[in-house]
Amino acid sequence: MPTLDAPEERLRKFKYRGKDASMRRQQRMAVSLELRKAKKDEQALKRRNITNVSSDPASEQLTKGVSLNLQEIINGVNASDPDLCFQATQAARKMLSRERNPPLKLIVEAGLIPRLVEFLKSSLHPCLQFEAAWALTNIASGTSEQTQAVVESGAIQPLVELLSSPHMTVCEQAVWALGNIAGDGPEFRDLVISSNAIPHLLALVSSTIPITFLRNITWTLSNLCRNKSPYPCKKAVKQMLPVLFHLLQHEDGEVLSDTCWALSYLSDGCNERIGQVVDTGVLPRLVQLMTSSELNILTPSLRTVGNIVTGTDHQTQVAIDAGILNVLPQLLMHPRSSIQKEAAWALSNVAAGPCQHIQQLIACGTLPPLVALLKNGEFKVQKEAVWTVANFTTGGTIDQLIQLVHSGVLEPLVNLLTIQDPKIVTIILDVISLILKAAEKLSEKENMCLLIEEIGGVDKIEALQLHENPQVALTALNIIENHFCEVKQPNPCPSLLIPTAYWFPQEREDFLLPHSYIICLCDGLHYQR
Amino acid sequence: MAMELSDANLQTLTEYLKKTLDPDPAIRRPAEKFLESVEGNQNYPLLLLTLLEKSQDNVIKVCASVTFKNYIKRNWRIVEDEPNKICEADRVAIKANIVHLMLSSPEQIQKQLSDAISIIGREDFPQKWPDLLTEMVNRFQSGDFHVINGVLRTAHSLFKRYRHEFKSNELWTEIKLVLDAFALPLTNLFKATIELCSTHANDASALRILFSSLILISKLFYSLNFQDLPEFFEDNMETWMNNFHTLLTLDNKLLQTDDEEEAGLLELLKSQICDNAALYAQKYDEEFQRYLPRFVTAIWNLLVTTGQEVKYDLLVSNAIQFLASVCERPHYKNLFEDQNTLTSICEKVIVPNMEFRAADEEAFEDNSEEYIRRDLEGSDIDTRRRAACDLVRGLCKFFEGPVTGIFSGYVNSMLQEYAKNPSVNWKHKDAAIYLVTSLASKAQTQKHGITQANELVNLTEFFVNHILPDLKSANVNEFPVLKADGIKYIMIFRNQVPKEHLLVSIPLLINHLQAESIVVHTYAAHALERLFTMRGPNNATLFTAAEIAPFVEILLTNLFKALTLPGSSENEYIMKAIMRSFSLLQEAIIPYIPTLITQLTQKLLAVSKNPSKPHFNHYMFEAICLSIRITCKANPAAVVNFEEALFLVFTEILQNDVQEFIPYVFQVMSLLLETHKNDIPSSYMALFPHLLQPVLWERTGNIPALVRLLQAFLERGSNTIASAAADKIPGLLGVFQKLIASKANDHQGFYLLNSIIEHMPPESVDQYRKQIFILLFQRLQNSKTTKFIKSFLVFINLYCIKYGALALQEIFDGIQPKTPLLQSLIGLFELPEDDTIPDEEHFIDIEDTPGYQTAFSQLAFAGKKEHDPVGQMVNNPKIHLAQSLHKLSTACPGRVPSMVSTSLNAEALQYLQGYLQAASVTLL
């Protein structure tokens, strides 16, 4: 199942080439399609509860001696004797918990689900409830159709009721099953929410429960926060946020990871949703977690903070106050390119803010690692870095632009003009053009032109005039025309402008001018010799 | 109206198609016209398709297919608000038949139909042509590679736009659809084709067809992988990359061609594979990493074994560029760092590709313009030498020391070879110079040459020992390539070689202006021009007029003589050197001016017959302006001599409407007119009415020059105009009105208006004043830009100075009674600003221009002095207003605040407060 969570798809603040402050704040919904493989470092949508036979002698003992074939299982499950039912359900659960090739399809096709759902309700037999919940958990971890089969058999309501079961193992398994169902997508997620699962789940959170249980609850909560179009309703979010804030203070890595993922989903939206998250006060802790050495904590906390800085100036300011800019420089140098990319993405959105934000960005030393990424980063990272520079250039003051240029941004930027991505090339051309204009204001244009030529920029821009993408070609043409047509004369006269026609050879059009104005200058010229 | 699909109609159409091939335009043209007149009829395209399928005459078949493609190209697209030019039934019928027809036609017709399909596909695919993909993919099963190649070619023309279009939802939806239907069959076809290549390894004609398929498949791979790495191709990377790798290392005698120029199938395929590998290395490094080292090895082996023939050029430059882009990345450094590897790359990849080949020699002699463009201006992106040079620079990033060391040995041995027998081994020296140049130069600009050099190379020593001796030899025509190399060396290392050495080379360069070789004398002119623009301490030119004085006569003589050498009559480098010499030498050229101006005028007359070299022409006009300025500065009376010399040619240019030159002519005339100290000569007044002809103002390129000329008229001859040409004043204002209406040209309109206000006697414009203001207000209301407001404020200021504030108040009252002046001004400021970004007004300029050809070309040496009628530019009009009010209030304390508060409405008052705050002043 393709995830829809690759960063390109999420909101990116888009103030690039904005005209005035109010327009700059525009956000852009990026293309919501992916050609790429789903990301490997994202959070699991669904999880199967797998029996690890060798390392779990206890469960081995528990299930000793029961090994039935499929037909025996079908018969047993449909029997009326609770013991037979239990044995068959357990056998089915064991098959479904095999590490390799669990027969999900067979079990679903055998029509066992309705009976399993019935077993959930047999409160007199908690062991049966447990086995049934486990089996359903694993079925729901399958394809969308398999999850759908579980939901359509009416499993949600009894599972929610099991959240109040006095038996913790049953309760925990129900949490897990609900998590798988909610993970399928917004539709089932909302079914779980409307079955009133949230208050029951939240009630389970306490300091006394085992850590594995708490992890399961956190993970299920994160699935209840997950997915957009539509988002989970605001009421549900409001219910969950205080608990998520609480969980964020925990020490356990998995709890932290899933809490951060939950927050990343909640913050992946409009400014109002971002505001809900920010107002919880999670930012200082999130920024702290961004320094974690655990990738599964770092990734979602960085993602969340990245989402937050797509928000309003104020929301971004809160993130800056929480110290995001102190952490980003290190993350830009992180050994993992996916982290570099997310960090650069976050930085690009800070750079899209007012010039005070840009000033802080400079003060925190983000420019040197940014330039290093432009130089040596992977393409996907370089792309984000280019966006950062573009936003910086659009919103920065002249002084800030000077600092940007002094940080050595131009050379790697110019080298990227050969990249096979017309959008990025256009953005770089626009950046160059803005920098040249700034240089013009400082009467430094000549030096800037020389610098760009020195680093090979003029050759590359000239070549781009022939680019097949008309916008790239036109942008390149305009830069050449406006800035590189001719070297300035060594005299105090105004600059020498070569006609545009030189760079865009066109056939001469006939004007069909009436030659009515025959002029003769020599008529009436009387020279005194 | 419908045409019947009848034999009679087919016969008629055949007759007309036949006539369109007739060389006689009297027969051809009417036939073409007839076809155009009937193409709107229903069934017309179907008649063409029938002909191209069934006609007995092969010529008619091809002709019908070409006509059909052009018809599709002109008519298929449905333009909004325009009638649909092809009826729906025809559209459906065409789409239903064309793929099959294309695939069953011979190659010549197949190509036309394939083009037509891609034009239709661009409009209709995928929504309005949903079964196209399946239809194409199904043909892969046919096993008939004639059919398969047809499908692949069509697919390529449909998908290649993925390589350059911006990412968008629409585009990616289409790509996803294509990937789902196409990626797997393409992969299977790729594998099957490769297998067939080995089973048919001994069958040349089969191999040729199969390799054509492989080339197309590789191109499709590039298009489909361009936007992002698709999941399918990531999963199948192993298959694709292993096979690409195998193909790179493959050779088969049967596929080798004898042709030296044209790339064969093997070369084309390998070149495309290099591009594919480079794409992956550049964009999908993480996923591609484990394949990359193998590709580096394969590509480098490929380079070592590939010959010097021109047909390999693209392959070799692609392959070298691949290595160049990989070797400068930190995490692949290890692939290159071994000394043996480096030596082998230098020896076997770089050095051979820097050699001067027969083809280069041919270009040097017979196509010198192209040679110069490549060699001097860097438009050599795809050449082997350039690629090799880039690889040297790439390697120097991490291995400067070792690489320099390896090459020093090479340079020495090549120079020794040369010394043994120069006339045979001169190419060794050429390669040595090229190697030194590419090794030494780290950063380069046209203006300064090399700006960062490799410190491990001693440039001056090389100059003295190996460059100067060549240039000192008495025979300027001996070893022209080495002469050109030597001159180029001076040019690019002019900042590294000490001045005393450069000074020695100046007479040598002047001497080489006489060389017969176009490249050599062009380089000599260019080198001189570059040397003359160098700056020394204090920002003055490095070479003073005094230092060049001993060579003035020979320099000027040789420069103008060079223009008479065959092939150089409109050589822009020479003309630029002439202009630069004038500029550097200043008064020193005055004694030669009579001869020089005669020669320049003759040249002008000659080129005005058919202006074809814009740069040459531009520098020629600059040189003319320089002659005028330099001479008239010393002796203003000499202006009449210039008028005498130039006006004859100018008249001819104006009469013949030589559009390229008219803006120049007006600028030169402005310069001449401005040089006159007294009232305007009558000769100019005769021209005045002509300047107001609307047709002249239609061409955007004329406007700045014309405005400037009119300003010169107003400055020198306002009284004459008022007394002798008062009837022309409305015409002048008409020009102003036209200019003011355009966002691109409004400032020019203000220049003109300001000159009128500044110079014309007040009574002569009295009657027009109100109308002027009404026009300005109209424009303000229609579209207000910052540029316009600024110009407007300057004008108001000027008006106040000239006529007094009271007069301004009166005008405002006359137009907008009851609104106080101040409030009107504030109203102006707060009008909604035009959306157009003023900084980008050059776009308007371009778009407003019919074509691009009429753009203005400003002459630097026609030197219009900056003239600001107000004294200082108003940068921020709002702050300026606040400051003015503040000044007024300090002059008469107490009065201004009360005046302001009684006369302004609340809103205006609030804005005014804002301005005062911004200017940090208060009213006293």
mmCIF file of N, CA and C in Angstrom, chain B residues 359-415:
data_model
loop_
_atom_site.group_PDB
_atom_site.id
_atom_site.type_symbol
_atom_site.label_atom_id
_atom_site.label_comp_id
_atom_site.label_asym_id
_atom_site.label_seq_id
_atom_site.Cartn_x
_atom_site.Cartn_y
_atom_site.Cartn_z
ATOM 1 N N ALA B 359 40.043 16.831 -37.941
ATOM 2 C CA ALA B 359 38.790 17.583 -38.036
ATOM 3 C C ALA B 359 38.950 18.996 -37.467
ATOM 4 N N ASP B 360 39.747 19.112 -36.406
ATOM 5 C CA ASP B 360 39.992 20.440 -35.830
ATOM 6 C C ASP B 360 40.777 21.305 -36.821
ATOM 7 N N GLU B 361 41.729 20.645 -37.475
ATOM 8 C CA GLU B 361 42.564 21.367 -38.427
ATOM 9 C C GLU B 361 41.708 21.897 -39.577
ATOM 10 N N GLU B 362 40.786 21.053 -40.018
ATOM 11 C CA GLU B 362 39.873 21.453 -41.074
ATOM 12 C C GLU B 362 39.056 22.674 -40.644
ATOM 13 N N ALA B 363 38.511 22.618 -39.435
ATOM 14 C CA ALA B 363 37.686 23.714 -38.928
ATOM 15 C C ALA B 363 38.532 24.983 -38.820
ATOM 16 N N PHE B 364 39.758 24.831 -38.370
ATOM 17 C CA PHE B 364 40.649 25.969 -38.198
ATOM 18 C C PHE B 364 40.829 26.705 -39.518
ATOM 19 N N GLU B 365 40.947 25.931 -40.589
ATOM 20 C CA GLU B 365 41.213 26.552 -41.880
ATOM 21 C C GLU B 365 39.936 26.993 -42.610
ATOM 22 N N ASP B 366 38.952 26.093 -42.613
ATOM 23 C CA ASP B 366 37.803 26.329 -43.502
ATOM 24 C C ASP B 366 36.575 26.872 -42.794
ATOM 25 N N ASN B 367 36.515 26.734 -41.513
ATOM 26 C CA ASN B 367 35.309 27.161 -40.819
ATOM 27 C C ASN B 367 35.730 27.937 -39.575
ATOM 28 N N SER B 368 36.553 28.963 -39.851
ATOM 29 C CA SER B 368 37.212 29.613 -38.725
ATOM 30 C C SER B 368 36.219 30.291 -37.773
ATOM 31 N N GLU B 369 35.114 30.766 -38.309
ATOM 32 C CA GLU B 369 34.148 31.442 -37.435
ATOM 33 C C GLU B 369 33.665 30.493 -36.344
ATOM 34 N N GLU B 370 33.315 29.278 -36.790
ATOM 35 C CA GLU B 370 32.861 28.247 -35.869
ATOM 36 C C GLU B 370 33.983 27.856 -34.896
ATOM 37 N N TYR B 371 35.180 27.742 -35.435
ATOM 38 C CA TYR B 371 36.319 27.372 -34.599
ATOM 39 C C TYR B 371 36.521 28.401 -33.485
ATOM 40 N N ILE B 372 36.447 29.675 -33.851
ATOM 41 C CA ILE B 372 36.656 30.751 -32.879
ATOM 42 C C ILE B 372 35.554 30.710 -31.819
ATOM 43 N N ARG B 373 34.348 30.511 -32.301
ATOM 44 C CA ARG B 373 33.217 30.493 -31.374
ATOM 45 C C ARG B 373 33.416 29.393 -30.321
ATOM 46 N N ARG B 374 33.853 28.241 -30.787
ATOM 47 C CA ARG B 374 34.053 27.129 -29.851
ATOM 48 C C ARG B 374 35.216 27.382 -28.913
ATOM 49 N N ASP B 375 36.317 27.802 -29.539
ATOM 50 C CA ASP B 375 37.555 27.862 -28.790
ATOM 51 C C ASP B 375 37.593 29.070 -27.855
ATOM 52 N N LEU B 376 37.059 30.184 -28.342
ATOM 53 C CA LEU B 376 37.219 31.428 -27.597
ATOM 54 C C LEU B 376 36.051 31.684 -26.664
ATOM 55 N N GLU B 377 34.863 31.387 -27.143
ATOM 56 C CA GLU B 377 33.698 31.769 -26.375
ATOM 57 C C GLU B 377 33.131 30.622 -25.558
ATOM 58 N N GLY B 378 33.795 29.490 -25.621
ATOM 59 C CA GLY B 378 33.385 28.387 -24.753
ATOM 60 C C GLY B 378 32.121 27.687 -25.197
ATOM 61 N N SER B 379 31.722 27.864 -26.469
ATOM 62 C CA SER B 379 30.545 27.121 -26.889
ATOM 63 C C SER B 379 30.987 25.758 -27.392
ATOM 64 N N ASP B 380 31.874 25.158 -26.621
ATOM 65 C CA ASP B 380 32.440 23.870 -27.022
ATOM 66 C C ASP B 380 31.985 22.797 -26.055
ATOM 67 N N ILE B 381 30.781 23.016 -25.484
ATOM 68 C CA ILE B 381 30.296 22.147 -24.425
ATOM 69 C C ILE B 381 30.409 20.666 -24.772
ATOM 70 N N ASP B 382 30.120 20.324 -26.023
ATOM 71 C CA ASP B 382 30.063 18.903 -26.341
ATOM 72 C C ASP B 382 31.339 18.358 -26.969
ATOM 73 N N THR B 383 32.396 19.151 -26.991
ATOM 74 C CA THR B 383 33.585 18.644 -27.657
ATOM 75 C C THR B 383 34.405 17.785 -26.717
ATOM 76 N N ARG B 384 35.258 16.973 -27.332
ATOM 77 C CA ARG B 384 36.119 16.087 -26.543
ATOM 78 C C ARG B 384 37.084 16.900 -25.686
ATOM 79 N N ARG B 385 37.650 17.936 -26.313
ATOM 80 C CA ARG B 385 38.635 18.729 -25.569
ATOM 81 C C ARG B 385 38.009 19.329 -24.321
ATOM 82 N N ARG B 386 36.805 19.864 -24.503
ATOM 83 C CA ARG B 386 36.136 20.471 -23.368
ATOM 84 C C ARG B 386 35.866 19.441 -22.274
ATOM 85 N N ALA B 387 35.388 18.270 -22.709
ATOM 86 C CA ALA B 387 35.102 17.228 -21.732
ATOM 87 C C ALA B 387 36.377 16.824 -20.995
ATOM 88 N N ALA B 388 37.474 16.668 -21.766
ATOM 89 C CA ALA B 388 38.735 16.276 -21.143
ATOM 90 C C ALA B 388 39.185 17.343 -20.145
ATOM 91 N N CYS B 389 38.987 18.592 -20.544
ATOM 92 C CA CYS B 389 39.340 19.715 -19.687
ATOM 93 C C CYS B 389 38.524 19.675 -18.383
ATOM 94 N N ASP B 390 37.237 19.395 -18.516
ATOM 95 C CA ASP B 390 36.388 19.301 -17.321
ATOM 96 C C ASP B 390 36.846 18.162 -16.416
ATOM 97 N N LEU B 391 37.276 17.078 -17.041
ATOM 98 C CA LEU B 391 37.748 15.952 -16.231
ATOM 99 C C LEU B 391 39.019 16.336 -15.476
ATOM 100 N N VAL B 392 39.909 17.065 -16.147
ATOM 101 C CA VAL B 392 41.126 17.529 -15.454
ATOM 102 C C VAL B 392 40.734 18.355 -14.230
ATOM 103 N N ARG B 393 39.798 19.278 -14.426
ATOM 104 C CA ARG B 393 39.395 20.136 -13.299
ATOM 105 C C ARG B 393 38.738 19.326 -12.202
ATOM 106 N N GLY B 394 37.925 18.355 -12.597
ATOM 107 C CA GLY B 394 37.277 17.495 -11.610
ATOM 108 C C GLY B 394 38.305 16.745 -10.793
ATOM 109 N N LEU B 395 39.286 16.159 -11.484
ATOM 110 C CA LEU B 395 40.304 15.380 -10.777
ATOM 111 C C LEU B 395 41.146 16.274 -9.873
ATOM 112 N N CYS B 396 41.388 17.505 -10.325
ATOM 113 C CA CYS B 396 42.225 18.415 -9.538
ATOM 114 C C CYS B 396 41.582 18.775 -8.203
ATOM 115 N N LYS B 397 40.274 18.586 -8.100
ATOM 116 C CA LYS B 397 39.616 18.905 -6.842
ATOM 117 C C LYS B 397 40.242 18.126 -5.692
ATOM 118 N N PHE B 398 40.475 16.845 -5.922
ATOM 119 C CA PHE B 398 41.063 16.032 -4.850
ATOM 120 C C PHE B 398 42.524 15.660 -5.100
ATOM 121 N N PHE B 399 42.934 15.685 -6.357
ATOM 122 C CA PHE B 399 44.263 15.140 -6.672
ATOM 123 C C PHE B 399 45.118 16.129 -7.452
ATOM 124 N N GLU B 400 45.097 17.395 -7.081
ATOM 125 C CA GLU B 400 45.812 18.396 -7.865
ATOM 126 C C GLU B 400 47.297 18.066 -8.017
ATOM 127 N N GLY B 401 47.925 17.722 -6.884
ATOM 128 C CA GLY B 401 49.367 17.450 -6.909
ATOM 129 C C GLY B 401 49.711 16.315 -7.855
ATOM 130 N N PRO B 402 49.181 15.118 -7.594
ATOM 131 C CA PRO B 402 49.511 13.984 -8.466
ATOM 132 C C PRO B 402 49.186 14.244 -9.937
ATOM 133 N N VAL B 403 48.042 14.841 -10.202
ATOM 134 C CA VAL B 403 47.657 15.061 -11.606
ATOM 135 C C VAL B 403 48.630 16.022 -12.275
ATOM 136 N N THR B 404 48.978 17.119 -11.556
ATOM 137 C CA THR B 404 49.940 18.068 -12.112
ATOM 138 C C THR B 404 51.263 17.364 -12.395
ATOM 139 N N GLY B 405 51.657 16.525 -11.455
ATOM 140 C CA GLY B 405 52.917 15.796 -11.622
ATOM 141 C C GLY B 405 52.896 14.930 -12.871
ATOM 142 N N ILE B 406 51.843 14.161 -13.018
ATOM 143 C CA ILE B 406 51.741 13.261 -14.171
ATOM 144 C C ILE B 406 51.806 14.060 -15.470
ATOM 145 N N PHE B 407 51.061 15.164 -15.492
ATOM 146 C CA PHE B 407 50.987 15.929 -16.734
ATOM 147 C C PHE B 407 52.277 16.697 -17.039
ATOM 148 N N SER B 408 52.998 17.127 -15.991
ATOM 149 C CA SER B 408 54.241 17.857 -16.252
ATOM 150 C C SER B 408 55.167 16.990 -17.087
ATOM 151 N N GLY B 409 55.257 15.737 -16.727
ATOM 152 C CA GLY B 409 56.088 14.809 -17.485
ATOM 153 C C GLY B 409 55.648 14.774 -18.937
ATOM 154 N N TYR B 410 54.334 14.697 -19.107
ATOM 155 C CA TYR B 410 53.795 14.640 -20.465
ATOM 156 C C TYR B 410 54.105 15.878 -21.269
ATOM 157 N N VAL B 411 53.904 17.026 -20.637
ATOM 158 C CA VAL B 411 54.139 18.288 -21.329
ATOM 159 C C VAL B 411 55.590 18.347 -21.792
ATOM 160 N N ASN B 412 56.513 17.992 -20.909
ATOM 161 C CA ASN B 412 57.930 18.044 -21.282
ATOM 162 C C ASN B 412 58.237 17.136 -22.453
ATOM 163 N N SER B 413 57.695 15.924 -22.402
ATOM 164 C CA SER B 413 58.041 15.006 -23.486
ATOM 165 C C SER B 413 57.430 15.482 -24.800
ATOM 166 N N MET B 414 56.235 16.077 -24.740
ATOM 167 C CA MET B 414 55.635 16.561 -25.978
ATOM 168 C C MET B 414 56.414 17.735 -26.545
ATOM 169 N N LEU B 415 56.906 18.613 -25.646
ATOM 170 C CA LEU B 415 57.696 19.749 -26.123
ATOM 171 C C LEU B 415 59.012 19.273 -26.736
#
